[in-house]
Amino acid sequence: MDLNRLSHKFSDITNINILSKLLFILIAGILMTFGFYATIWKENIDILYTVFEFFCIFISLAIFFVVWYNYKYNTIISYFFGFGFLLVTIFEAFHIYYYYNFTDLSVEFWILGRIIESIVILLVSFRIWNIKMNRWLGLIITIIFAYTMSNILVNYPISLMNVDLFTVKTISSILIIIILMISVIKLRKEINIKSQITYNYIFLALIVAIIVQVIFVIFFDNKTFLSLLMNILKIIYYALLFNGIFVSAVRYPYDKLDDERKYMNEILNTLPIGLTTYNENLKLLFANNKGKELLDCNMDDVEKNMENVIEKFCGSRKTDKNLIRMAVEKSSSIKDKMITLNNNGNLNIKIIVNVLKLKDKGYICMFDEAKKEQELENLRLQTQTILNCLSNTVLIMDNNKKIIMCNKAFKEVYEVRFSEIVGMSINEFNNMFELEKREIEEESSKEDNNMYELTIITKNENKKELIVQPAHIYNVDGEIIGDISVGSDITELKREQEKLLHKDKLALLGQMSAAIVHESKNLLASIKGYCQLIILKEQDLQIKKYVGRIDNMTDEVNKVMVDFLDMAKPRSPILKETSLNEMIKSMEFMLSSSSLIKGVDISIILSPTEKMVMCDESQLRQVILNMVKNSIEAMSKIDNPVLIIKTGQIKDNSDKDEMYVDICDNGKGISETEKIKIGSPFFTTKKNGTGLGLNVCYQIIKEHNGRIDLDSESGKGTTFKVILPSIDDDLNHKDDGLESDYLNDNMGNI
């Protein structure tokens, strides 16, 4: 209700202003008419009339040229005004030309000009013309129309049509008055519109034009006072049109620019950060309210001592350079520089400064107190400290799955540095490791946040086991803004579980072994008894020899079975001085027999010099037999399989010497991943293996204070080196025949 009253009140004020201006124009016109009429009008009617008409022509051309030279910035209404008044100018020129020839064509062209003028204003007021065309095309169309109409009037004047010129003048003037009145009624609602055309001037011009036309119809006599008033009002009419179009076209962009500048300044003054702008010569152009507050100055101070304002952006130290001048020297931007503001000798305001180079020359400086950034940094450090105190691994990502934070436990478990992974996507991070993910089924877990087990192998070849719980991070509006992943390292727990499982398996194995040994020993005792009976009663020496071997093998089988029980009930080794060469030589027949059945070419190379070792010979035999068996099986699908058993002595700079036994094959080899697990209980690459053989071997050699070294390459074979500490007594077996039979015959197989 109040808005409607205000609108009506404003409309009333506008109408009063229009009426007062109109009254002023009429009074001024009458006074000017009295002045001219009393002095020079009667004696110089033709000259003054011509001057008045040329003045109108000048204004019409001015309107056209304003539109022409601002064509791309003008509206479609302005285009129509410009080309319409170019037509009026042409017809006015013909009117003056024929005026001095004393023909009726002068009046006809004057009437045509007024009709065109009124039609243009009518079309503009109704905005009927809505087509934007090329200005040259518009000029050509205007000239063609003017040429055509001029030819029609010149070749077919009204006098040839037996029509009274006064009647034509009267009818056309009435028609013009009607058109102008319609335009006035239409423009009355748009008086207050402010654009490239000032409609209140156009409105006043139309009222004056109506008065001129009324005088022209009623009192058409060049010598009268009213005729002079008509000409003066016509000049005022054109001046109002000129002011409504030309002056507005020139002033409107500046007014609009000034309004936009004020609007932009108001926006910049409301910013919570300080802002100053400079041209390329470092002249300060603007400083917003926050900027003046931080710089402790007002705009008058800025204008008086601009150099002092620029020097404020220098740090507290003498070595600090002025940031704005640095940006000018480097012709580039400066980002997030923290300085202590040099503010009237007070060095207690820390600000963060950004200097940006503008595209169209100049610089903009944005600065704010560092307190907010420091608060955020302190919050980040507090968060990081809290996360580092957690024993669980924590990884935080943004909404684009980019890593933004992790804690100390995460870096230790994954063996990475934060600088390596910050900003990395989670997929890129996962590709850095060998991962095995296993979902944990939980009915209560949400679909997007399922807990899962994760097995990773780090870049340092360390295996880690984790339980990971992912979750979304929400803002106060319930929108997802990131993700967090919390993990627990269960590597040691898994190892303990495996140990318990192994113990259970070993306990079961011990029970099975005891039963097997009990039954097998009965059978072996029977076999051994029959062998001894045959040896006593049989006279054939060859049969006795073979039966003796069977008897010895029965003893070996009995020892192996007893050793098998060591997994469940290990016994301490019975150490005796033993020669590795003698032991390998005593096993030659057994080793050759097993390799011959599998089609393996076996070579035994004994060291020419050796030292005695302290060992349990039966346990050491078990180790050698187990490793030989594994090597033969590894060469099952190899062409020309070769097995080399070699003894040797290792001498180093210390007094401690060692003896070794190499078991070398040219089989399928062992991969790098499998090497890590070799010797672990129940780890096997065989289809039907138990994974106990090598584990027993490693335990036996460990109890002998020795070690087993492994050298293998996938596809090229494997070498197990069993190393035992030797004792001091040397056994020199030079040229004793142990080596010559094997070394010379088998060098080609090595």
XYZ file of C-alpha atoms in Angstrom:
750
model
C 0.000 0.000 0.000
C 2.821 2.398 0.889
C 4.684 1.484 -2.288
C 1.670 2.357 -4.449
C 1.305 5.733 -2.726
C 5.004 6.395 -3.195
C 4.742 5.465 -6.887
C 1.777 7.796 -7.441
C 3.520 10.560 -5.568
C 6.636 10.172 -7.689
C 4.500 10.187 -10.859
C 2.816 13.402 -9.756
C 6.174 15.039 -9.113
C 7.374 13.965 -12.564
C 4.264 15.400 -14.241
C 4.768 18.706 -12.419
C 8.401 18.821 -13.611
C 7.327 18.155 -17.211
C 4.643 20.849 -17.081
C 7.013 23.361 -15.524
C 9.622 22.681 -18.219
C 6.971 22.976 -20.934
C 5.782 26.272 -19.510
C 9.353 27.546 -19.366
C 9.926 26.524 -23.006
C 6.775 28.303 -24.205
C 7.609 31.477 -22.280
C 11.189 31.426 -23.580
C 9.920 30.871 -27.123
C 7.459 33.741 -26.891
C 10.094 36.092 -25.472
C 12.553 35.168 -28.210
C 9.801 35.688 -30.787
C 9.104 39.175 -29.429
C 12.768 39.976 -29.617
C 13.228 38.843 -33.217
C 9.875 40.186 -34.374
C 10.499 43.650 -33.019
C 14.000 43.923 -34.500
C 14.985 42.038 -37.632
C 12.197 39.649 -38.587
C 10.108 41.776 -40.975
C 13.097 43.051 -42.986
C 14.940 39.661 -43.101
C 12.220 37.039 -43.161
C 13.756 34.829 -45.856
C 17.262 34.984 -44.419
C 16.166 34.197 -40.860
C 13.818 31.463 -42.075
C 16.703 29.883 -43.978
C 18.963 30.132 -40.916
C 16.289 28.476 -38.772
C 15.862 25.659 -41.297
C 19.612 25.115 -41.598
C 19.801 24.929 -37.818
C 17.183 22.169 -37.891
C 19.104 20.407 -40.679
C 22.300 20.617 -38.595
C 20.596 19.024 -35.584
C 19.103 16.251 -37.763
C 22.538 15.487 -39.214
C 24.042 15.551 -35.703
C 21.482 12.967 -34.575
C 22.349 10.774 -37.565
C 26.133 11.006 -37.051
C 25.835 10.232 -33.320
C 23.971 7.033 -34.206
C 26.334 6.255 -37.105
C 29.587 6.497 -35.140
C 28.205 4.663 -32.087
C 26.424 2.047 -34.136
C 27.604 -1.067 -32.288
C 26.879 0.470 -28.870
C 23.390 1.792 -29.697
C 19.998 0.162 -29.382
C 17.717 -0.672 -32.319
C 15.557 2.394 -31.424
C 18.610 4.615 -31.859
C 19.304 3.097 -35.300
C 15.785 3.925 -36.412
C 16.046 7.464 -35.059
C 19.320 8.043 -36.897
C 18.244 6.816 -40.336
C 14.786 8.428 -39.943
C 16.281 11.859 -39.289
C 18.667 11.416 -42.203
C 15.528 11.247 -44.383
C 14.170 14.349 -42.663
C 17.468 16.136 -43.353
C 17.257 15.313 -47.071
C 13.654 16.497 -47.360
C 14.483 19.669 -45.375
C 17.298 20.401 -47.818
C 14.896 20.041 -50.767
C 12.439 22.284 -48.918
C 15.052 25.089 -48.650
C 16.134 24.582 -52.239
C 12.651 24.942 -53.648
C 11.785 27.701 -51.160
C 13.854 30.181 -53.185
C 12.322 28.999 -56.472
C 8.884 30.011 -55.223
C 7.236 26.727 -56.106
C 4.753 24.566 -54.254
C 7.388 21.807 -54.021
C 8.894 23.618 -51.045
C 5.689 23.124 -49.032
C 5.300 19.534 -50.276
C 8.814 18.588 -49.143
C 8.218 20.347 -45.800
C 5.006 18.325 -45.323
C 6.795 15.079 -46.347
C 9.584 15.791 -43.853
C 7.085 16.337 -41.047
C 5.193 13.146 -41.940
C 8.416 11.066 -41.990
C 9.467 12.695 -38.718
C 6.170 11.875 -36.989
C 6.117 8.290 -38.322
C 9.687 7.685 -37.060
C 8.759 8.936 -33.589
C 5.579 6.824 -33.607
C 7.497 3.643 -34.525
C 10.118 4.425 -31.904
C 7.517 4.977 -29.179
C 5.872 1.630 -29.971
C 9.205 -0.105 -30.591
C 7.762 -1.745 -33.703
C 11.130 -1.964 -35.462
C 13.080 -4.848 -33.916
C 15.561 -5.775 -36.643
C 19.227 -4.912 -36.336
C 20.854 -4.467 -39.725
C 24.219 -3.464 -41.064
C 24.642 0.302 -40.980
C 25.764 0.470 -44.603
C 22.702 -1.463 -45.658
C 20.545 0.928 -43.624
C 22.238 3.917 -45.282
C 21.656 2.512 -48.775
C 17.982 1.792 -48.034
C 17.538 5.329 -46.623
C 19.117 6.981 -49.678
C 17.095 4.859 -52.114
C 13.861 5.737 -50.276
C 14.732 9.467 -50.236
C 15.634 9.421 -53.934
C 12.409 7.616 -54.854
C 10.127 9.906 -52.839
C 11.904 13.020 -54.161
C 11.473 11.856 -57.751
C 7.772 11.176 -57.188
C 7.193 14.677 -55.768
C 9.263 16.383 -58.451
C 7.721 14.505 -61.393
C 4.194 14.252 -60.019
C 3.579 17.374 -57.930
C 0.233 17.995 -56.265
C -0.485 20.857 -58.632
C -0.792 18.379 -61.531
C -3.446 16.424 -59.660
C -5.909 19.339 -59.500
C -5.770 19.167 -55.704
C -5.721 22.286 -53.591
C -2.368 22.584 -51.769
C -4.021 24.195 -48.743
C -6.328 21.198 -48.394
C -3.372 18.798 -48.588
C -1.466 20.899 -46.039
C -4.418 20.906 -43.669
C -5.140 17.177 -43.931
C -1.489 16.201 -43.607
C -0.989 18.517 -40.614
C -4.030 17.048 -38.871
C -2.676 13.558 -39.601
C 0.720 14.569 -38.193
C -0.919 15.991 -35.075
C -2.833 12.725 -34.535
C 0.348 10.655 -34.937
C 2.248 12.898 -32.536
C -0.537 12.760 -29.967
C -0.551 8.948 -30.127
C 3.207 8.999 -29.543
C 2.781 11.376 -26.585
C 0.211 9.078 -24.998
C 2.525 6.092 -25.474
C 5.638 7.847 -24.159
C 3.847 9.271 -21.111
C 4.453 5.923 -19.304
C 8.144 5.896 -20.213
C 9.108 9.423 -19.230
C 11.242 8.206 -16.300
C 13.118 5.475 -18.201
C 16.840 6.227 -18.189
C 18.693 4.734 -21.145
C 20.578 5.819 -24.249
C 17.471 7.870 -25.150
C 16.103 10.289 -22.567
C 12.371 9.943 -23.052
C 11.317 13.005 -21.024
C 13.119 15.210 -23.582
C 11.430 13.324 -26.426
C 8.087 13.775 -24.661
C 8.582 17.544 -24.382
C 9.745 17.703 -28.011
C 6.536 15.988 -29.166
C 4.301 18.456 -27.290
C 6.227 21.357 -28.824
C 5.918 19.692 -32.258
C 2.140 19.422 -31.816
C 1.953 23.146 -31.008
C 4.052 23.908 -34.111
C 1.726 21.862 -36.310
C -1.378 23.550 -34.875
C 0.102 26.995 -35.641
C 1.049 25.798 -39.114
C -2.526 24.711 -39.822
C -4.289 27.778 -38.425
C -1.904 30.667 -39.034
C 0.206 29.854 -42.079
C 1.714 33.235 -42.999
C 5.461 33.829 -42.882
C 5.117 37.484 -42.006
C 3.032 37.078 -38.881
C 4.144 36.850 -35.249
C 2.773 33.300 -34.967
C 4.802 32.226 -38.011
C 7.975 33.427 -36.282
C 6.901 31.690 -33.048
C 6.358 28.495 -35.036
C 9.915 28.607 -36.415
C 11.468 29.335 -33.031
C 9.452 26.526 -31.404
C 10.561 24.227 -34.226
C 14.190 24.996 -33.348
C 13.431 24.298 -29.686
C 11.737 21.038 -30.750
C 14.847 19.942 -32.620
C 17.056 21.041 -29.720
C 15.014 18.858 -27.366
C 15.390 15.911 -29.761
C 19.112 16.601 -29.925
C 19.333 16.688 -26.135
C 17.283 13.476 -25.834
C 19.470 11.560 -28.280
C 22.874 13.188 -28.728
C 23.534 14.456 -25.217
C 22.106 11.275 -23.663
C 24.191 9.088 -25.963
C 27.326 10.911 -24.850
C 26.466 11.242 -21.172
C 24.707 7.890 -20.627
C 27.859 5.652 -20.858
C 29.640 7.878 -18.327
C 26.654 7.900 -16.007
C 26.349 4.135 -16.321
C 30.104 3.698 -15.782
C 29.953 5.927 -12.723
C 27.013 3.940 -11.324
C 28.875 0.681 -11.913
C 32.002 2.123 -10.317
C 30.051 3.149 -7.229
C 28.392 -0.254 -7.109
C 31.731 -2.035 -7.445
C 33.331 0.186 -4.806
C 30.456 -0.593 -2.464
C 31.039 -4.329 -3.006
C 34.801 -4.009 -2.472
C 34.269 -1.940 0.672
C 32.184 -4.730 2.181
C 34.939 -7.330 1.639
C 36.464 -8.664 4.891
C 39.996 -8.412 3.430
C 42.113 -5.391 2.575
C 42.383 -4.485 -1.111
C 44.346 -1.844 -3.022
C 44.763 -1.382 -6.776
C 47.613 0.288 -8.702
C 48.300 1.185 -12.307
C 51.462 0.160 -14.141
C 53.281 3.199 -12.709
C 52.349 2.127 -9.165
C 49.861 4.955 -8.747
C 47.298 3.976 -6.145
C 43.844 3.873 -7.721
C 41.668 2.487 -4.945
C 41.764 1.262 -1.349
C 38.749 -0.342 0.297
C 37.623 0.272 3.866
C 39.337 -2.822 5.295
C 42.547 -1.904 3.482
C 42.533 1.638 4.896
C 41.830 0.203 8.338
C 44.793 -2.196 8.195
C 47.058 0.457 6.682
C 45.864 2.909 9.361
C 45.132 5.703 6.889
C 42.259 7.415 5.081
C 41.897 8.239 1.404
C 43.253 11.763 1.889
C 46.419 10.339 3.438
C 46.649 7.851 0.582
C 46.472 10.581 -2.048
C 48.922 12.848 -0.216
C 51.572 10.221 0.513
C 51.032 7.268 -1.796
C 54.707 6.213 -1.584
C 54.325 5.665 2.156
C 51.366 3.333 1.524
C 53.400 1.199 -0.890
C 56.346 1.017 1.510
C 54.070 -0.429 4.199
C 54.176 -3.727 2.264
C 57.763 -4.338 3.296
C 58.714 -6.816 5.999
C 60.081 -5.943 9.414
C 63.650 -6.862 8.464
C 65.863 -4.562 6.457
C 66.599 -7.360 4.004
C 62.891 -7.800 3.186
C 61.908 -6.402 -0.185
C 58.719 -4.528 -0.888
C 56.253 -7.088 -2.246
C 54.497 -4.726 -4.656
C 57.784 -3.581 -6.191
C 58.921 -7.222 -6.434
C 55.778 -8.025 -8.434
C 56.511 -5.115 -10.793
C 60.163 -6.125 -11.244
C 59.299 -9.765 -11.942
C 56.146 -8.846 -13.905
C 54.371 -11.697 -12.134
C 52.160 -12.411 -9.148
C 53.173 -13.012 -5.520
C 51.115 -15.430 -3.442
C 50.633 -15.978 0.307
C 53.595 -13.980 1.602
C 53.505 -13.295 5.338
C 55.009 -10.011 6.520
C 54.887 -7.873 9.632
C 53.127 -4.677 8.589
C 55.324 -1.609 8.962
C 52.534 0.509 10.437
C 53.702 3.767 11.998
C 56.518 1.997 13.787
C 54.242 -0.701 15.251
C 55.482 -4.099 14.100
C 52.795 -6.177 15.722
C 50.388 -6.741 12.820
C 51.184 -9.801 10.735
C 49.424 -9.949 7.402
C 49.331 -12.341 4.458
C 49.774 -10.539 1.133
C 48.850 -11.566 -2.411
C 49.876 -9.331 -5.314
C 48.243 -10.188 -8.639
C 49.216 -8.793 -12.032
C 46.167 -7.677 -13.983
C 45.733 -8.541 -17.636
C 45.091 -4.949 -18.763
C 48.125 -3.544 -16.930
C 48.211 -2.707 -13.270
C 48.257 -4.661 -10.024
C 45.844 -5.611 -7.280
C 47.052 -6.220 -3.742
C 44.942 -8.297 -1.328
C 45.965 -8.623 2.298
C 44.502 -9.701 5.595
C 45.599 -10.358 9.129
C 47.400 -13.665 9.465
C 45.477 -14.436 12.635
C 42.765 -16.381 10.793
C 45.281 -18.410 8.807
C 47.294 -19.041 11.970
C 44.166 -20.259 13.740
C 43.493 -22.663 10.879
C 47.122 -23.791 10.900
C 47.003 -24.316 14.679
C 43.807 -26.339 14.283
C 45.469 -28.449 11.601
C 48.533 -29.028 13.814
C 46.330 -29.960 16.769
C 44.430 -32.401 14.591
C 47.689 -33.870 13.279
C 49.047 -34.215 16.835
C 45.918 -36.027 17.991
C 46.040 -38.373 15.003
C 49.738 -39.097 15.590
C 48.939 -40.212 19.141
C 46.667 -42.951 17.815
C 48.086 -46.444 17.351
C 45.612 -47.052 14.508
C 46.459 -45.988 10.982
C 44.394 -42.990 9.785
C 44.094 -41.772 6.185
C 41.924 -38.761 5.254
C 40.822 -37.965 1.680
C 38.823 -35.137 0.140
C 35.670 -35.517 -1.929
C 37.767 -36.287 -5.041
C 39.527 -39.209 -3.308
C 42.752 -37.190 -3.020
C 44.928 -37.811 0.057
C 45.100 -34.734 2.319
C 46.278 -36.106 5.684
C 47.613 -39.225 7.403
C 49.029 -39.979 10.838
C 52.394 -41.307 12.026
C 51.150 -44.894 12.426
C 49.986 -44.931 8.811
C 53.401 -43.808 7.536
C 55.173 -46.450 9.639
C 52.926 -49.333 8.608
C 52.902 -48.469 4.899
C 56.553 -47.324 5.000
C 55.909 -44.080 3.097
C 56.545 -40.363 3.614
C 53.643 -37.907 3.635
C 55.337 -35.713 1.032
C 55.281 -38.682 -1.370
C 51.542 -39.310 -1.155
C 49.885 -35.928 -0.428
C 47.603 -34.966 -3.303
C 47.765 -38.493 -4.723
C 44.517 -40.257 -5.597
C 43.679 -43.388 -3.614
C 43.937 -45.517 -6.780
C 47.457 -44.231 -7.463
C 48.378 -44.938 -3.847
C 47.051 -48.519 -4.002
C 49.088 -49.165 -7.160
C 52.262 -48.612 -5.117
C 51.710 -51.891 -3.230
C 50.822 -55.516 -3.728
C 47.363 -55.612 -2.196
C 44.993 -58.385 -1.273
C 41.612 -57.253 0.009
C 39.163 -59.534 1.815
C 35.717 -58.364 2.850
C 34.555 -59.094 6.408
C 30.926 -60.147 6.408
C 28.924 -58.281 9.027
C 25.166 -58.008 8.988
C 25.190 -54.708 10.835
C 27.725 -53.025 8.561
C 26.579 -50.434 6.109
C 26.959 -51.045 2.436
C 29.360 -48.142 1.824
C 31.425 -48.613 4.993
C 32.173 -52.355 5.063
C 35.140 -53.405 7.178
C 37.724 -55.486 5.343
C 41.065 -57.245 5.851
C 44.017 -55.956 3.867
C 47.307 -57.686 3.123
C 50.036 -55.474 1.675
C 53.650 -55.962 0.694
C 55.514 -52.659 1.080
C 58.292 -51.348 -1.144
C 60.755 -52.816 1.388
C 59.219 -56.290 0.826
C 57.624 -56.326 4.281
C 54.287 -58.052 4.606
C 51.640 -56.316 6.695
C 48.165 -57.449 7.737
C 45.483 -54.881 8.599
C 41.786 -54.562 9.383
C 40.468 -51.384 7.741
C 37.249 -49.502 8.498
C 36.312 -46.820 5.896
C 33.760 -44.087 6.586
C 32.437 -40.892 5.010
C 33.057 -37.393 6.411
C 29.970 -35.162 6.490
C 29.552 -31.400 6.901
C 26.906 -29.723 9.062
C 24.392 -29.994 6.197
C 24.841 -33.756 5.959
C 26.756 -33.564 2.654
C 29.720 -35.857 2.012
C 32.915 -33.770 1.916
C 35.517 -36.530 2.163
C 36.440 -39.984 3.445
C 38.433 -41.364 6.354
C 39.999 -44.826 6.583
C 41.012 -46.203 10.006
C 43.124 -49.365 10.163
C 44.515 -51.703 12.821
C 47.828 -53.492 12.273
C 47.223 -57.186 13.019
C 50.477 -58.513 11.538
C 51.808 -59.829 14.867
C 48.395 -61.188 15.784
C 48.306 -63.130 12.518
C 51.770 -64.529 13.174
C 50.761 -65.712 16.634
C 47.649 -67.308 15.161
C 49.800 -69.093 12.583
C 52.152 -70.322 15.317
C 49.234 -71.695 17.306
C 47.896 -73.353 14.188
C 51.307 -74.872 13.480
C 51.522 -76.212 17.010
C 48.139 -77.836 16.610
C 49.259 -79.399 13.355
C 52.529 -80.584 14.875
C 50.683 -82.142 17.821
C 48.422 -84.015 15.407
C 51.420 -84.970 13.304
C 53.188 -86.330 16.393
C 50.248 -88.574 17.197
C 50.099 -89.842 13.615
C 53.864 -90.337 13.516
C 53.868 -92.382 16.694
C 51.205 -94.708 15.317
C 52.960 -95.034 11.928
C 56.339 -95.702 13.518
C 54.873 -98.290 15.882
C 53.331 -100.276 13.053
C 56.201 -99.747 10.595
C 58.861 -100.807 13.056
C 57.164 -104.163 13.498
C 57.275 -104.701 9.754
C 60.879 -103.504 9.518
C 61.855 -105.875 12.353
C 60.357 -108.793 10.418
C 62.196 -107.750 7.228
C 65.464 -107.348 9.116
C 64.989 -110.770 10.773
C 64.441 -112.491 7.410
C 67.483 -110.725 5.967
C 69.706 -111.954 8.776
C 68.281 -115.488 8.431
C 69.044 -115.492 4.683
C 72.593 -114.263 5.332
C 73.184 -117.141 7.764
C 71.759 -119.899 5.603
C 72.481 -118.761 2.061
C 75.776 -119.859 0.548
C 75.676 -117.658 -2.577
C 77.899 -114.649 -1.868
C 76.106 -112.431 -4.422
C 72.740 -113.041 -2.762
C 74.274 -112.375 0.633
C 75.628 -109.093 -0.713
C 72.208 -107.939 -1.943
C 70.452 -109.096 1.232
C 73.075 -107.233 3.254
C 72.211 -104.088 1.359
C 68.522 -104.647 2.049
C 69.361 -105.009 5.697
C 71.321 -101.721 5.668
C 68.499 -99.932 3.849
C 66.072 -101.199 6.446
C 68.211 -99.527 9.062
C 68.157 -96.287 7.011
C 64.374 -96.420 6.704
C 64.133 -96.968 10.414
C 66.303 -93.899 11.050
C 64.248 -91.722 8.688
C 61.049 -92.717 10.404
C 62.508 -92.019 13.783
C 63.701 -88.596 12.543
C 60.230 -87.875 11.250
C 59.068 -88.040 14.842
C 61.374 -85.141 15.673
C 58.741 -82.744 14.340
C 56.478 -83.719 17.178
C 59.130 -84.744 19.695
C 62.469 -83.241 18.698
C 65.570 -84.755 20.221
C 68.906 -83.135 20.851
C 71.560 -84.074 18.282
C 74.299 -86.496 19.323
C 77.408 -84.714 18.071
C 80.428 -86.669 16.879
C 83.446 -85.855 14.768
C 82.386 -86.562 11.223
C 83.968 -86.257 7.812
C 81.538 -84.784 5.260
C 83.450 -86.458 2.445
C 83.165 -89.890 4.102
C 79.489 -89.373 4.860
C 78.642 -88.330 1.246
C 80.721 -91.246 -0.077
C 78.796 -93.707 2.142
C 75.519 -92.314 0.734
C 76.697 -92.619 -2.863
C 74.847 -95.828 -3.663
C 71.582 -94.634 -2.159
C 71.812 -91.250 -3.914
C 72.735 -92.802 -7.255
C 69.903 -95.329 -7.059
C 67.200 -92.727 -6.415
C 68.527 -90.383 -9.136
C 68.914 -93.215 -11.649
C 65.233 -94.162 -11.272
C 64.208 -90.550 -12.029
C 66.598 -90.257 -14.985
C 68.799 -87.661 -13.285
C 72.521 -87.514 -14.002
C 74.177 -87.157 -10.572
C 77.689 -85.844 -9.966
C 79.473 -85.978 -6.616
C 82.501 -83.696 -6.176
C 84.426 -84.067 -2.923
C 86.805 -81.436 -1.576
C 90.527 -82.421 -1.663
C 90.978 -80.771 1.732
C 88.585 -80.724 4.593
C 88.169 -80.341 8.299
C 86.118 -82.499 10.581
C 82.751 -81.199 11.746
C 80.823 -81.946 14.905
C 77.404 -83.285 13.876
C 74.768 -85.947 14.347
C 75.462 -88.007 11.257
C 71.990 -89.525 11.065
C 70.336 -86.100 11.222
C 72.749 -84.669 8.661
C 72.020 -87.620 6.338
C 68.317 -86.820 6.720
C 68.994 -83.215 5.655
C 71.017 -84.256 2.587
C 68.474 -86.900 1.516
C 65.562 -84.476 1.900
C 67.283 -81.776 -0.154
C 68.363 -84.246 -2.849
C 64.777 -85.513 -3.058
C 63.486 -81.947 -3.479
C 66.059 -81.223 -6.201
C 65.168 -84.376 -8.147
C 61.475 -83.468 -7.999
C 62.244 -79.899 -9.170
C 63.865 -81.378 -12.341
C 60.954 -83.690 -13.200
C 60.029 -81.753 -16.361
C 63.547 -80.674 -17.382
C 65.483 -82.050 -20.338
C 68.918 -83.409 -19.353
C 68.511 -82.970 -15.573
C 71.805 -82.756 -13.681
C 72.292 -82.948 -9.909
C 75.652 -81.953 -8.412
C 76.587 -82.694 -4.792
C 79.746 -80.927 -3.805
C 81.696 -80.517 -0.580
C 84.102 -77.691 0.162
C 85.859 -75.596 2.748
C 85.258 -71.899 3.499
C 88.240 -69.971 4.798
C 87.990 -66.388 5.947
C 90.353 -63.940 7.619
C 89.398 -65.115 11.098
C 90.503 -68.329 12.724
C 87.078 -69.859 12.165
C 86.708 -72.216 9.185
C 83.564 -73.841 7.864
C 82.706 -76.842 5.731
C 79.791 -76.911 3.320
C 77.767 -79.255 1.167
C 76.205 -77.870 -2.048
C 73.151 -79.527 -3.597
C 72.830 -77.970 -7.066
C 70.166 -78.662 -9.708
C 69.158 -77.154 -13.040
C 65.427 -77.326 -12.284
C 62.607 -74.765 -12.419
C 64.113 -72.547 -9.714
C 62.411 -70.522 -6.964
C 60.746 -67.097 -7.395
C 61.606 -64.075 -5.227
C 58.258 -64.272 -3.430
C 58.752 -67.974 -2.632
C 62.287 -67.364 -1.338
C 60.860 -65.336 1.546
C 58.709 -68.263 2.659
C 61.207 -71.101 2.129
C 61.708 -73.055 5.365
C 58.391 -71.978 6.870
C 56.294 -74.849 8.263
C 53.646 -76.152 5.875
C 54.801 -73.929 3.019
C 55.277 -75.995 -0.118
C 55.145 -75.569 -3.901
C 54.425 -79.276 -4.419
C 50.949 -80.447 -5.238
C 50.919 -83.132 -2.534
C 53.657 -81.798 -0.231
C 53.324 -81.196 3.502
C 55.784 -78.316 3.804
C 57.615 -80.022 6.696
C 60.762 -81.349 5.040
C 62.722 -78.116 4.649
C 61.471 -76.829 7.974
C 63.001 -79.919 9.683
C 66.238 -79.403 7.737
C 66.497 -75.766 8.841
C 65.861 -76.751 12.454
C 68.487 -79.511 12.380
C 71.195 -77.287 10.882
C 70.305 -74.498 13.319
C 70.802 -76.910 16.235
C 74.227 -77.721 14.750
C 75.137 -73.984 14.886
C 75.176 -73.932 11.116
C 73.117 -72.278 8.413
C 71.559 -72.958 5.031
C 72.091 -70.442 2.188
C 69.853 -70.370 -0.852
C 70.803 -69.236 -4.341
C 68.119 -69.628 -6.958
C 66.781 -67.967 -10.103
C 63.454 -68.828 -11.664
C 63.973 -71.113 -14.679
C 67.724 -71.564 -14.091
C 68.011 -73.897 -11.101
C 68.642 -73.848 -7.361
C 71.611 -74.302 -5.023
C 71.204 -75.135 -1.318
C 74.451 -74.635 0.643
C 74.537 -76.448 4.001
C 77.278 -74.807 6.088
C 78.655 -76.281 9.355
C 81.442 -75.027 11.624
C 84.574 -77.170 11.443
C 86.998 -78.254 14.147
C 90.770 -77.644 14.143
C 92.208 -81.040 13.049
C 92.968 -80.978 9.319
C 92.287 -83.939 7.135
C 94.315 -83.586 3.949
C 93.077 -85.978 1.342
C 95.353 -85.175 -1.449
C 95.349 -87.710 -4.276
C 93.428 -90.214 -2.153
C 91.141 -91.111 -5.032
C 88.025 -89.605 -3.517
C 88.061 -86.681 -5.864
C 89.646 -87.940 -9.030
C 86.898 -90.439 -9.898
C 84.220 -87.753 -9.766
C 85.924 -84.486 -10.595
C 87.447 -85.647 -13.861
C 84.386 -87.594 -14.972
C 81.767 -84.955 -14.111
C 83.304 -81.561 -14.911
C 81.308 -81.541 -18.103
C 78.052 -81.840 -16.129
C 78.728 -78.886 -13.819
